[in-house]
Amino acid sequence: MEKSSCIHFCFISYLVLFIVVGSWYRSTNSSLPNSTLQTPWSTSKNRIFSNSKASSVLETQAQTSIDHSAEAPHHPLDPLTVQEINKVLKWSKGDALLPRKAQVLALLNGQSHVLTVDLDSSSITSHAINSSSGYPMLSVDDILAASKVPFSNAEFNKSIAARGVPSSDLICLPPSAGWFGPNEEGKRVVKVLCYSKESTPNFYMRPIEGLVMTVDLDTLEVLKFSDTGREIPIPKSTDTDYRYTAQTKEPQMEPLNPISIEQPKGPSFRVEDGHIVKWANWVFHLKADHRAGLVISRVMVRDSENGELRDVMYKGFASEFFVPYMDLDESWYFKSYMDAGEYGLGMSALPLVPLNDCPRHSYYMDGIFATPDGNPFVQPNMICLFERYAGDISWRHSEGLLTDFQIREARPKVTLVARMAASVGNYDYIFDWEFQTDGLINVKVGLSGMLMVKGSPYHQAPNQDAMSGPLISENLIGVVHDHFVTFHLDMDIDGANNSFVNVNLVKERSLPGESPRKSYLKAKRKIAKTEKDAQIKLKLYDPSRVSYD
Ligand SMILES: *[C@@H]1O[C@H](CO)[C@@H](O)[C@H](O)[C@H]1NC(C)=O
Ligand SMILES: *[C@@H]1O[C@H](CO)[C@@H](O)[C@H](O)[C@H]1NC(C)=O
Ligand SMILES: *[C@@H]1O[C@H](CO)[C@@H](O)[C@H](O)[C@H]1NC(C)=O
Ligand SMILES: *[C@@H]1O[C@H](CO)[C@@H](O)[C@H](O)[C@H]1NC(C)=O
Ligand SMILES: [Cu+2]
């Protein structure tokens, strides 16, 4: 009883997830049937209200029992039916391809047009205007246009002249504006901030603090000009150049000898049809995506007992990357970037550097996207695939001290990694999807690049508590912030029929006389019936882990 209602709910949430994924495929190919036409969503302004009303609707639905197996779509906006999902799911190599469609988002005179193009017949099968409340991702054209706006503003020129900065030394960037009230509703707004690149490529360390222009992206008008930091000096450029060739001092450590891992017979993985990756007991589909960076689909692992391929995950990708900064100043309060939805992790990914970003014998996959004017654009070497051997042990056991078995067994840990690196402004995010032969998938996100710093009048730390972060150098504060990554993980452990199980360690007391031991820890399993049920607050003193049934 408990299980069947969960299965029903899980199926509903599965549909919801599926549709959300289908919907943000704007100018990218999609092999979904006609009825997936949904409106695009993205950016922090595109709010999805997850309030109690919405979740109670889901809960109510979960309690009734509707037979969905023979349902047919009646309206173009109907969600995918069970049969349609199966049509996509059951496709296998050799079957005819499902109709391929592209969703195009076009901006014309302040109106957004959402078109669906049937790629087989080269015809437009749907065309909606202003069909959603969302805002599209910032395009490269948007960013370039916004970064030029200050130079046509007389107030800006005056402020820069007062600070003694020649305009040839300026680099301006448009961070997203977050969403802070109805004044910004219905407009595509960014904040433009500037830096001095005088004597360094690391302009991020030289903010023109307190100078911020709120710009309407459609009209390129300055909606608000704020200039509050004239007394804050521009931090000096000394020792800010991070490039290898610019380093003049020898590092105070003994140099490392060259190191390389050999693969005398080449790597053990192969890539078929451009995207199907096969390695050891794994098979999965890998592709580049303009928003998520990389998407892993139809992940299967071979059963070591009977050789059968078993489903593991329908689709997995980074759904958002939220970076809020904790500073209330006029020029900082809005910094709450959504790096995937606003800038695009794929759009921000530059080619990987062979041998240093990815080891020898890596396979490189290009990203193919559409530029803002609709033309195809190839980002070469955007993803790499390689086998990792870092000298770790995957399993070991020795025997012989206490018995006469003389066993020394150790197996090296070799894994397969799919890697992508996004350079979103100052930050570089490294995404690794790592597959282990024991069936585990590890997703690791690394952070590199430069801090986003704030100019400060202080040379030496005054009262640290009065600042929004530590003074990290003369006139520079590292503002307190965090990076939150969310993932869309549509698991299909042995098929779509599974449940999310939360396992907690709980303290149990033994019965009187049962054992000399008074208490013990027990693993308690709880099947999550709702998404809220499945939420976990990570706590070291109340450990939990999840599994799938
Ligand atoms: C898609 O829609 C078009 C136009 O409505 C229709 O002619 C076509 O048969 C549909 N294709 C599928 C696979 O449903
Ligand atoms: C679409 O939105 C724009 C901007 O808000 C508005 O000017 C226009 O009238 C809308 N068009 C339609 C057809 O609703
Ligand atoms: C501001 O300065 C730039 C560079 O010196 C100049 O090209 C531009 O015309 C000036 N804009 C205004 C409005 O004065
Ligand atoms: C899921 O499990 C239920 C109950 O065991 C079964 O009736 C249903 O057909 C299964 N669905 C799928 C898609 O396998
Ligand atoms: Cu950071």
Coordinates of C-alpha atoms and ligand atoms in Angstrom, one line a residue:
M1 CA 0.0 0.0 0.0
E2 CA 2.7 2.4 1.1
K3 CA 4.8 1.3 -1.8
S4 CA 2.2 1.6 -4.5
S5 CA 1.3 5.2 -3.6
C6 CA 4.9 6.1 -3.7
I7 CA 5.3 4.4 -7.1
H8 CA 2.4 6.5 -8.3
F9 CA 3.9 9.7 -6.9
C10 CA 7.3 8.9 -8.3
F11 CA 5.9 8.5 -11.7
I12 CA 4.2 11.9 -11.5
S13 CA 7.4 13.5 -10.5
Y14 CA 9.2 11.6 -13.2
L15 CA 6.9 13.2 -15.8
V16 CA 7.4 16.6 -14.2
L17 CA 11.2 16.3 -14.4
F18 CA 11.1 15.0 -17.9
I19 CA 9.1 18.0 -19.1
V20 CA 11.2 20.5 -17.4
V21 CA 14.2 19.1 -19.2
G22 CA 12.5 19.1 -22.6
S23 CA 11.4 22.7 -22.1
W24 CA 14.8 24.4 -21.8
Y25 CA 16.0 23.1 -25.1
R26 CA 15.8 26.2 -27.0
S27 CA 17.9 26.5 -30.2
T28 CA 19.2 23.0 -29.7
N29 CA 18.1 19.7 -31.3
S30 CA 15.6 17.7 -29.5
S31 CA 14.3 14.3 -30.5
L32 CA 11.1 14.6 -28.5
P33 CA 7.7 14.3 -30.2
N34 CA 5.4 17.2 -30.9
S35 CA 3.6 17.2 -27.7
T36 CA 6.6 18.3 -25.6
L37 CA 6.2 21.9 -26.8
Q38 CA 6.7 23.9 -23.7
T39 CA 7.8 27.4 -23.0
P40 CA 11.4 28.0 -22.1
W41 CA 12.5 29.0 -18.7
S42 CA 15.8 30.3 -17.3
T43 CA 17.5 32.9 -15.2
S44 CA 16.8 34.0 -11.7
K45 CA 13.9 36.1 -12.8
N46 CA 12.1 33.1 -14.0
R47 CA 10.7 32.1 -10.8
I48 CA 9.0 28.7 -10.2
F49 CA 6.9 29.0 -7.2
S50 CA 7.4 25.9 -5.1
N51 CA 4.8 26.9 -2.5
S52 CA 2.7 24.7 -0.3
K53 CA -0.2 25.0 -2.7
A54 CA 1.7 23.4 -5.5
S55 CA 3.0 20.6 -3.4
S56 CA -0.4 19.9 -1.9
V57 CA -1.8 19.5 -5.5
L58 CA 0.8 16.8 -6.1
E59 CA 0.0 15.1 -2.8
T60 CA -3.7 15.0 -3.6
Q61 CA -3.0 13.6 -7.0
A62 CA -0.7 11.0 -5.4
Q63 CA -3.6 9.6 -3.4
T64 CA -6.0 9.0 -6.3
S65 CA -5.3 6.2 -8.7
I66 CA -5.6 7.0 -12.4
D67 CA -4.8 4.6 -15.1
H68 CA -2.3 6.5 -17.3
S69 CA -1.2 3.6 -19.5
A70 CA -3.6 4.3 -22.4
E71 CA -3.8 8.1 -22.2
A72 CA -3.5 10.0 -25.4
P73 CA -2.5 13.7 -25.7
H74 CA -5.4 16.1 -26.5
H75 CA -3.7 19.4 -26.6
P76 CA -0.3 20.6 -27.9
L77 CA 0.7 21.6 -24.4
D78 CA -0.3 18.3 -22.8
P79 CA 2.6 16.6 -21.0
L80 CA 4.2 13.5 -22.5
T81 CA 2.0 10.4 -22.0
V82 CA 3.2 7.0 -20.8
Q83 CA 3.2 5.7 -24.3
E84 CA 5.2 8.7 -25.6
I85 CA 7.8 8.4 -22.9
N86 CA 8.1 4.7 -23.7
K87 CA 8.5 5.5 -27.4
V88 CA 11.6 7.6 -26.5
L89 CA 12.8 5.1 -23.8
K90 CA 12.5 2.0 -26.0
W91 CA 14.4 3.4 -28.9
S92 CA 17.4 1.4 -29.7
K93 CA 20.2 1.4 -32.3
G94 CA 18.8 0.5 -35.7
D95 CA 15.3 1.9 -35.1
A96 CA 14.2 4.9 -37.2
L97 CA 15.0 8.2 -35.4
L98 CA 12.1 10.0 -33.8
P99 CA 11.2 13.3 -35.5
R100 CA 13.8 15.8 -34.7
K101 CA 12.7 19.3 -33.7
A102 CA 14.4 22.5 -32.6
Q103 CA 12.9 25.1 -30.4
V104 CA 13.9 28.6 -31.3
L105 CA 13.6 31.6 -29.0
A106 CA 13.6 34.8 -31.0
L107 CA 13.5 38.3 -29.6
L108 CA 11.9 40.9 -31.9
N109 CA 10.9 44.4 -30.8
G110 CA 10.7 43.4 -27.2
Q111 CA 8.5 40.4 -27.8
S112 CA 9.7 36.9 -27.4
H113 CA 8.7 34.4 -30.1
V114 CA 9.0 30.7 -29.3
L115 CA 9.0 28.7 -32.5
T116 CA 9.2 25.0 -33.0
V117 CA 10.8 23.9 -36.2
D118 CA 10.3 20.4 -37.6
L119 CA 13.8 19.6 -39.0
D120 CA 12.6 16.8 -41.3
S121 CA 10.1 19.0 -43.2
S122 CA 11.9 22.3 -42.5
S123 CA 8.6 23.7 -41.4
I124 CA 7.5 25.7 -38.4
T125 CA 5.0 23.6 -36.4
S126 CA 4.3 26.1 -33.6
H127 CA 4.8 29.8 -33.0
A128 CA 3.9 31.5 -29.7
I129 CA 4.5 35.1 -28.7
N130 CA 5.2 36.1 -25.1
S131 CA 4.1 32.7 -24.0
S132 CA 6.0 32.6 -20.7
S133 CA 7.1 34.8 -17.9
G134 CA 10.7 33.8 -18.2
Y135 CA 13.8 35.6 -19.3
P136 CA 16.3 34.1 -21.7
M137 CA 19.9 33.5 -20.8
L138 CA 22.3 36.3 -21.5
S139 CA 23.8 35.9 -25.0
V140 CA 27.3 36.9 -26.0
D141 CA 25.7 39.7 -28.0
D142 CA 23.8 40.9 -24.9
I143 CA 27.1 40.9 -22.8
L144 CA 29.1 42.7 -25.5
A145 CA 26.4 45.4 -26.0
A146 CA 26.0 46.0 -22.3
S147 CA 29.7 46.2 -21.6
K148 CA 29.9 49.1 -24.1
V149 CA 27.1 51.2 -22.6
P150 CA 29.2 53.1 -20.0
F151 CA 31.4 54.6 -22.8
S152 CA 28.4 56.5 -24.2
N153 CA 27.5 57.9 -20.8
A154 CA 28.6 61.4 -19.9
E155 CA 28.2 60.9 -16.1
F156 CA 30.4 57.8 -16.4
N157 CA 33.1 59.7 -18.3
K158 CA 33.1 62.3 -15.6
S159 CA 33.4 59.8 -12.8
I160 CA 36.2 58.0 -14.5
A161 CA 38.1 61.2 -15.2
A162 CA 37.7 62.2 -11.6
R163 CA 39.4 58.9 -10.6
G164 CA 42.1 59.5 -13.1
V165 CA 41.4 56.4 -15.1
P166 CA 41.9 56.6 -18.9
S167 CA 39.0 54.9 -20.7
S168 CA 41.5 52.8 -22.6
D169 CA 42.3 51.0 -19.3
L170 CA 38.7 50.0 -18.7
I171 CA 37.1 46.6 -19.0
C172 CA 33.4 46.6 -18.2
L173 CA 31.3 43.5 -17.5
P174 CA 27.6 43.0 -17.0
P175 CA 26.8 40.8 -14.0
S176 CA 23.2 39.7 -13.7
A177 CA 21.1 41.8 -11.5
G178 CA 19.2 39.1 -9.5
W179 CA 15.7 40.1 -8.9
F180 CA 14.9 42.7 -6.2
G181 CA 11.5 43.9 -6.7
P182 CA 8.7 44.9 -9.1
N183 CA 10.7 47.9 -10.5
E184 CA 12.6 45.4 -12.6
E185 CA 9.6 43.4 -13.7
G186 CA 9.1 43.1 -17.5
K187 CA 12.6 44.3 -18.2
R188 CA 15.9 42.5 -19.0
V189 CA 18.2 44.3 -16.6
V190 CA 21.9 43.9 -15.9
K191 CA 24.4 45.8 -13.7
V192 CA 27.5 47.0 -15.5
L193 CA 30.7 47.2 -13.4
C194 CA 34.2 48.2 -14.6
Y195 CA 37.7 47.3 -13.8
S196 CA 41.2 48.7 -14.7
K197 CA 43.4 46.4 -16.8
E198 CA 46.3 48.7 -16.5
S199 CA 49.5 46.6 -16.1
T200 CA 47.7 43.3 -15.6
P201 CA 45.4 40.9 -17.3
N202 CA 44.0 40.1 -13.9
F203 CA 41.6 43.1 -14.0
Y204 CA 39.3 41.3 -11.5
M205 CA 41.7 42.4 -8.8
R206 CA 41.3 46.1 -9.8
P207 CA 37.6 47.0 -9.4
I208 CA 36.5 50.6 -9.9
E209 CA 34.6 50.2 -6.7
G210 CA 31.1 51.7 -6.2
L211 CA 30.5 52.6 -9.8
V212 CA 27.5 50.7 -11.1
M213 CA 25.1 51.2 -14.0
T214 CA 21.8 49.5 -14.1
V215 CA 21.2 48.9 -17.8
D216 CA 18.1 47.8 -19.8
L217 CA 19.4 45.1 -22.1
D218 CA 16.7 45.7 -24.8
T219 CA 17.0 49.5 -25.0
L220 CA 20.6 49.7 -23.7
E221 CA 19.5 52.7 -21.6
V222 CA 21.1 53.4 -18.2
L223 CA 18.2 53.1 -15.8
K224 CA 20.3 54.0 -12.8
F225 CA 23.7 55.4 -12.3
S226 CA 25.4 54.9 -8.9
D227 CA 28.8 56.3 -7.9
T228 CA 29.6 55.7 -4.3
G229 CA 33.2 54.7 -4.2
R230 CA 35.3 57.7 -5.4
E231 CA 37.3 57.7 -2.2
I232 CA 38.2 54.0 -2.6
P233 CA 41.5 53.6 -4.4
I234 CA 41.9 51.1 -7.3
P235 CA 44.0 48.3 -5.8
K236 CA 47.5 48.1 -7.3
S237 CA 48.4 45.7 -10.1
T238 CA 51.7 44.4 -8.6
D239 CA 51.9 40.6 -8.4
T240 CA 48.4 40.1 -9.8
D241 CA 49.5 38.6 -13.2
Y242 CA 48.8 34.8 -12.8
R243 CA 50.2 33.7 -16.1
Y244 CA 53.1 31.2 -15.9
T245 CA 55.3 33.4 -18.2
A246 CA 54.9 36.4 -15.9
Q247 CA 56.3 34.7 -12.8
T248 CA 59.6 36.3 -12.0
K249 CA 60.2 34.7 -8.6
E250 CA 61.2 31.0 -8.3
P251 CA 58.7 29.2 -6.1
Q252 CA 60.2 28.2 -2.8
M253 CA 60.0 24.5 -3.3
E254 CA 62.1 21.8 -5.0
P255 CA 61.0 21.4 -8.6
L256 CA 59.0 18.3 -9.6
N257 CA 60.3 15.8 -12.2
P258 CA 58.0 15.1 -15.2
I259 CA 55.3 12.6 -14.4
S260 CA 53.1 10.6 -16.8
I261 CA 50.8 7.6 -16.6
E262 CA 51.4 5.1 -19.3
Q263 CA 48.7 3.3 -21.3
P264 CA 50.9 1.2 -23.6
K265 CA 47.8 -0.3 -25.3
G266 CA 45.8 2.9 -25.4
P267 CA 42.7 3.7 -23.4
S268 CA 40.0 1.0 -22.7
F269 CA 37.0 3.1 -23.6
R270 CA 35.5 3.8 -27.0
V271 CA 33.0 6.4 -28.3
E272 CA 30.5 5.1 -30.8
D273 CA 28.3 7.2 -33.1
G274 CA 29.9 10.4 -31.7
H275 CA 28.2 10.2 -28.3
I276 CA 27.8 6.6 -26.9
V277 CA 30.6 5.9 -24.5
K278 CA 31.5 2.3 -23.6
W279 CA 34.0 1.5 -20.9
A280 CA 34.4 -1.6 -18.7
N281 CA 30.9 -2.4 -17.5
W282 CA 29.4 1.1 -18.4
V283 CA 27.5 2.4 -21.4
F284 CA 26.1 5.9 -21.5
H285 CA 25.3 8.8 -23.8
L286 CA 27.4 12.0 -23.4
K287 CA 26.7 15.4 -25.0
A288 CA 27.5 19.0 -24.6
D289 CA 24.7 21.4 -23.7
H290 CA 24.7 25.2 -23.9
R291 CA 23.1 25.6 -20.5
A292 CA 24.1 22.5 -18.4
G293 CA 27.6 22.1 -19.9
L294 CA 27.5 18.4 -20.2
V295 CA 24.5 16.0 -20.0
I296 CA 24.8 12.2 -19.3
S297 CA 21.9 10.1 -20.4
R298 CA 20.7 6.5 -20.6
V299 CA 23.4 5.3 -18.2
M300 CA 23.6 1.5 -18.0
V301 CA 25.9 -0.9 -16.2
R302 CA 26.6 -4.5 -17.1
D303 CA 25.6 -7.0 -14.4
S304 CA 28.8 -8.9 -13.5
E305 CA 26.9 -12.1 -12.8
N306 CA 24.8 -12.5 -16.0
G307 CA 26.2 -9.9 -18.4
E308 CA 22.9 -8.1 -18.8
L309 CA 22.9 -4.3 -19.1
R310 CA 20.9 -2.7 -16.3
D311 CA 19.5 0.8 -16.2
V312 CA 21.1 3.2 -13.8
M313 CA 20.1 6.8 -14.7
Y314 CA 17.9 8.3 -17.4
K315 CA 19.5 11.7 -17.3
G316 CA 21.9 13.7 -15.2
F317 CA 23.2 17.2 -15.4
A318 CA 24.0 20.4 -13.4
S319 CA 20.7 22.2 -13.3
E320 CA 21.9 25.4 -11.6
F321 CA 24.8 27.0 -10.0
F322 CA 23.8 29.7 -7.5
V323 CA 26.4 32.1 -6.1
P324 CA 25.1 34.7 -3.6
Y325 CA 27.5 37.4 -2.1
M326 CA 26.9 38.7 1.4
D327 CA 27.4 42.4 1.1
L328 CA 24.7 45.0 1.4
D329 CA 26.3 47.9 -0.5
E330 CA 24.5 49.4 -3.5
S331 CA 27.2 48.0 -5.8
W332 CA 27.1 44.5 -4.3
Y333 CA 23.7 43.5 -2.8
F334 CA 22.4 42.2 -6.2
K335 CA 25.3 39.7 -6.7
S336 CA 23.5 36.4 -6.6
Y337 CA 24.5 34.8 -9.9
M338 CA 22.8 31.8 -11.4
D339 CA 25.7 30.7 -13.5
A340 CA 23.9 28.0 -15.5
G341 CA 20.6 29.8 -16.1
E342 CA 22.0 33.3 -16.7
Y343 CA 25.3 32.7 -18.4
G344 CA 25.2 29.0 -19.4
L345 CA 27.8 26.5 -18.2
G346 CA 28.2 25.3 -21.8
M347 CA 28.3 28.8 -23.3
S348 CA 31.0 29.7 -20.8
A349 CA 33.1 26.6 -21.5
L350 CA 36.3 27.3 -23.5
P351 CA 38.5 24.6 -25.1
L352 CA 40.3 22.3 -22.7
V353 CA 44.1 22.5 -22.6
P354 CA 45.4 19.1 -23.7
L355 CA 47.8 17.4 -21.2
N356 CA 47.1 19.9 -18.4
D357 CA 43.3 20.0 -18.3
C358 CA 43.1 16.3 -19.4
P359 CA 45.8 13.6 -19.5
R360 CA 47.3 11.8 -22.5
H361 CA 45.0 9.5 -24.4
S362 CA 42.0 11.7 -23.7
Y363 CA 39.1 11.8 -26.2
Y364 CA 37.9 15.3 -26.9
M365 CA 34.3 16.1 -27.8
D366 CA 33.2 19.4 -29.3
G367 CA 30.2 21.5 -28.3
I368 CA 27.8 22.6 -31.1
F369 CA 25.6 25.5 -30.2
A370 CA 23.7 28.3 -31.9
T371 CA 25.0 31.9 -31.7
P372 CA 22.6 34.7 -30.9
D373 CA 22.0 35.3 -34.6
G374 CA 21.1 31.7 -35.1
N375 CA 24.2 30.4 -36.8
P376 CA 25.9 27.2 -35.7
F377 CA 29.0 27.6 -33.5
V378 CA 31.5 24.9 -32.7
Q379 CA 33.3 25.0 -29.4
P380 CA 36.2 22.6 -30.0
N381 CA 37.6 20.3 -27.3
M382 CA 34.8 21.3 -24.8
I383 CA 34.6 17.9 -23.1
C384 CA 37.2 15.3 -22.5
L385 CA 37.0 11.6 -21.6
F386 CA 39.8 9.8 -20.0
E387 CA 40.7 6.9 -17.8
R388 CA 42.0 8.0 -14.4
Y389 CA 44.6 6.1 -12.4
A390 CA 45.9 8.1 -9.5
G391 CA 47.7 5.3 -7.7
D392 CA 44.6 4.5 -5.6
I393 CA 43.5 1.1 -4.5
S394 CA 40.0 -0.1 -5.5
W395 CA 40.0 -3.1 -3.2
R396 CA 42.6 -5.0 -1.1
H397 CA 43.0 -7.8 1.4
S398 CA 45.9 -9.5 3.0
E399 CA 45.9 -12.6 5.1
G400 CA 48.7 -14.5 6.8
L401 CA 49.3 -13.1 10.3
L402 CA 46.8 -15.3 12.1
T403 CA 46.1 -18.1 9.6
D404 CA 48.2 -20.1 7.2
F405 CA 46.6 -18.4 4.1
Q406 CA 49.2 -16.3 2.5
I407 CA 47.2 -13.8 0.6
R408 CA 48.3 -10.4 -0.8
E409 CA 45.6 -9.0 -3.0
A410 CA 45.4 -5.4 -4.1
R411 CA 43.5 -4.1 -7.2
P412 CA 44.3 -0.7 -8.7
K413 CA 41.5 1.8 -8.9
V414 CA 41.0 2.8 -12.5
T415 CA 37.9 5.0 -13.3
L416 CA 36.5 6.8 -16.4
V417 CA 36.0 10.6 -16.2
A418 CA 34.0 12.9 -18.4
R419 CA 35.2 16.4 -17.8
M420 CA 34.2 20.0 -18.7
A421 CA 35.4 23.3 -17.4
A422 CA 33.3 26.5 -17.5
S423 CA 34.9 29.9 -17.2
V424 CA 32.0 32.0 -15.9
G425 CA 33.7 35.4 -15.6
N426 CA 36.3 35.3 -12.9
Y427 CA 35.5 31.7 -11.8
D428 CA 36.4 28.4 -13.5
Y429 CA 34.2 25.4 -12.6
I430 CA 35.5 22.0 -13.3
F431 CA 32.9 19.3 -13.6
D432 CA 34.0 15.6 -13.4
W433 CA 31.5 12.8 -13.8
E434 CA 33.5 9.7 -12.7
F435 CA 32.4 6.2 -13.3
Q436 CA 33.7 3.3 -11.1
T437 CA 33.7 -0.3 -12.0
D438 CA 31.8 -1.1 -8.8
G439 CA 28.7 0.8 -10.1
L440 CA 29.3 4.1 -8.4
I441 CA 29.1 7.5 -10.2
N442 CA 30.9 10.3 -8.5
V443 CA 30.2 13.8 -9.6
K444 CA 32.9 16.3 -8.5
V445 CA 32.8 20.0 -9.0
G446 CA 36.1 21.9 -8.7
L447 CA 36.5 25.6 -8.3
S448 CA 39.4 27.6 -9.7
G449 CA 40.2 30.9 -11.3
M450 CA 40.0 34.3 -9.5
L451 CA 38.0 35.5 -6.5
M452 CA 35.4 38.2 -7.1
V453 CA 36.8 41.0 -4.8
K454 CA 35.7 44.3 -3.5
G455 CA 37.8 47.5 -3.4
S456 CA 38.3 48.8 0.1
P457 CA 39.8 52.1 1.5
Y458 CA 41.8 50.0 4.0
H459 CA 45.4 49.1 3.6
Q460 CA 45.6 47.0 6.7
A461 CA 42.8 45.2 8.4
P462 CA 40.8 47.5 10.7
N463 CA 37.8 46.1 12.5
Q464 CA 37.2 42.9 10.5
D465 CA 33.7 42.5 11.9
A466 CA 32.7 45.7 10.1
M467 CA 33.6 44.3 6.7
S468 CA 31.8 41.9 4.5
G469 CA 34.8 39.6 4.3
P470 CA 38.5 39.4 5.1
L471 CA 41.0 41.9 3.8
I472 CA 43.0 39.6 1.4
S473 CA 45.4 42.2 0.2
E474 CA 45.9 46.0 0.3
N475 CA 42.6 47.6 -0.6
L476 CA 40.9 44.3 -1.4
I477 CA 38.2 42.4 0.5
G478 CA 37.2 38.8 -0.3
V479 CA 33.4 39.2 0.2
V480 CA 31.8 36.2 2.0
H481 CA 29.8 34.1 -0.5
D482 CA 29.0 30.5 -1.3
H483 CA 28.6 28.4 -4.4
F484 CA 25.5 26.1 -4.5
V485 CA 25.3 23.5 -7.2
T486 CA 22.1 21.7 -7.9
F487 CA 21.8 18.6 -10.1
H488 CA 19.0 17.1 -12.0
L489 CA 19.4 13.3 -11.4
D490 CA 16.6 11.3 -13.0
M491 CA 17.5 7.8 -11.7
D492 CA 16.3 4.7 -13.4
I493 CA 17.8 2.0 -11.1
D494 CA 16.7 -1.2 -12.8
G495 CA 14.0 0.8 -14.7
A496 CA 11.8 3.7 -13.9
N497 CA 9.9 1.9 -11.1
N498 CA 12.0 2.8 -8.1
S499 CA 11.8 4.7 -4.9
F500 CA 14.0 7.1 -3.1
V501 CA 15.1 5.7 0.3
N502 CA 16.6 7.8 3.0
V503 CA 18.7 5.7 5.4
N504 CA 19.4 7.3 8.8
L505 CA 21.6 6.1 11.7
V506 CA 19.5 6.2 14.8
K507 CA 20.4 5.3 18.4
E508 CA 18.4 2.3 19.8
R509 CA 18.4 1.1 23.4
S510 CA 18.7 -2.6 24.1
L511 CA 15.9 -4.2 26.2
P512 CA 16.6 -4.9 29.8
G513 CA 18.7 -8.1 30.0
E514 CA 19.0 -8.4 26.2
S515 CA 22.7 -7.6 26.0
P516 CA 25.5 -6.3 28.2
R517 CA 25.4 -3.5 25.7
K518 CA 22.9 -0.7 26.5
S519 CA 22.6 1.1 23.2
Y520 CA 23.6 0.6 19.6
L521 CA 23.2 2.3 16.2
K522 CA 20.6 1.0 13.7
A523 CA 20.2 1.9 10.0
K524 CA 16.5 3.0 9.6
R525 CA 15.1 3.1 6.1
K526 CA 12.4 5.5 5.0
I527 CA 10.9 5.6 1.6
A528 CA 10.3 9.2 0.6
K529 CA 6.7 9.7 -0.6
T530 CA 7.1 13.3 -1.6
E531 CA 10.0 15.5 -2.7
K532 CA 9.9 17.2 0.7
D533 CA 10.2 13.8 2.4
A534 CA 13.4 13.3 0.4
Q535 CA 15.1 16.5 1.6
I536 CA 18.2 15.9 3.7
K537 CA 20.0 18.4 5.9
L538 CA 23.5 17.1 6.0
K539 CA 24.6 16.7 9.6
L540 CA 27.6 14.9 11.0
Y541 CA 25.7 14.1 14.2
D542 CA 22.7 12.7 12.4
P543 CA 24.2 11.0 9.3
S544 CA 22.0 9.9 6.5
R545 CA 22.5 8.4 3.1
V546 CA 20.2 7.6 0.3
S547 CA 19.6 4.5 -1.7
Y548 CA 17.1 3.4 -4.3
D549 CA 14.6 0.6 -4.1
Ligands
LIG1 C1 3.5 16.8 -35.5 O1 2.6 17.9 -35.7 C2 2.3 18.0 -37.1 C3 1.5 19.3 -37.2 O2 0.6 19.4 -36.2 C4 1.6 16.8 -37.6 O3 1.3 16.9 -39.0 C5 2.5 15.6 -37.4 O4 1.8 14.4 -37.8 C6 2.9 15.5 -36.0 N1 3.9 14.5 -35.8 C7 3.8 13.6 -34.8 C8 4.9 12.6 -34.7 O5 3.0 13.6 -33.9
LIG2 C1 4.9 41.0 -25.3 O1 5.6 41.6 -24.3 C2 6.1 42.9 -24.6 C3 7.0 43.4 -23.5 O2 6.4 43.3 -22.3 C4 4.9 43.9 -24.9 O3 5.3 45.1 -25.2 C5 4.0 43.3 -26.0 O4 2.9 44.0 -26.2 C6 3.7 41.8 -25.7 N1 3.0 41.3 -26.9 C7 2.0 40.4 -26.8 C8 1.5 39.9 -28.2 O5 1.4 40.1 -25.8
LIG3 C1 33.0 59.2 -23.1 O1 34.4 59.0 -23.3 C2 34.7 58.2 -24.5 C3 36.1 57.8 -24.5 O2 36.9 58.9 -24.2 C4 34.2 59.0 -25.7 O3 34.4 58.2 -26.9 C5 32.7 59.2 -25.6 O4 32.3 60.0 -26.7 C6 32.4 60.0 -24.3 N1 31.0 60.0 -24.1 C7 30.3 61.1 -23.8 C8 28.8 61.0 -23.7 O5 30.9 62.1 -23.5
LIG4 C1 5.8 -0.5 -11.9 O1 5.4 -1.4 -10.8 C2 4.0 -1.5 -10.8 C3 3.7 -2.4 -9.5 O2 4.6 -3.4 -9.3 C4 3.5 -2.2 -12.0 O3 2.1 -2.3 -12.0 C5 3.9 -1.3 -13.2 O4 3.5 -1.9 -14.4 C6 5.4 -1.0 -13.2 N1 5.6 0.0 -14.2 C7 6.7 -0.1 -15.1 C8 6.8 1.1 -16.0 O5 7.4 -1.0 -15.1
CU5 CU 33.8 31.7 -4.7

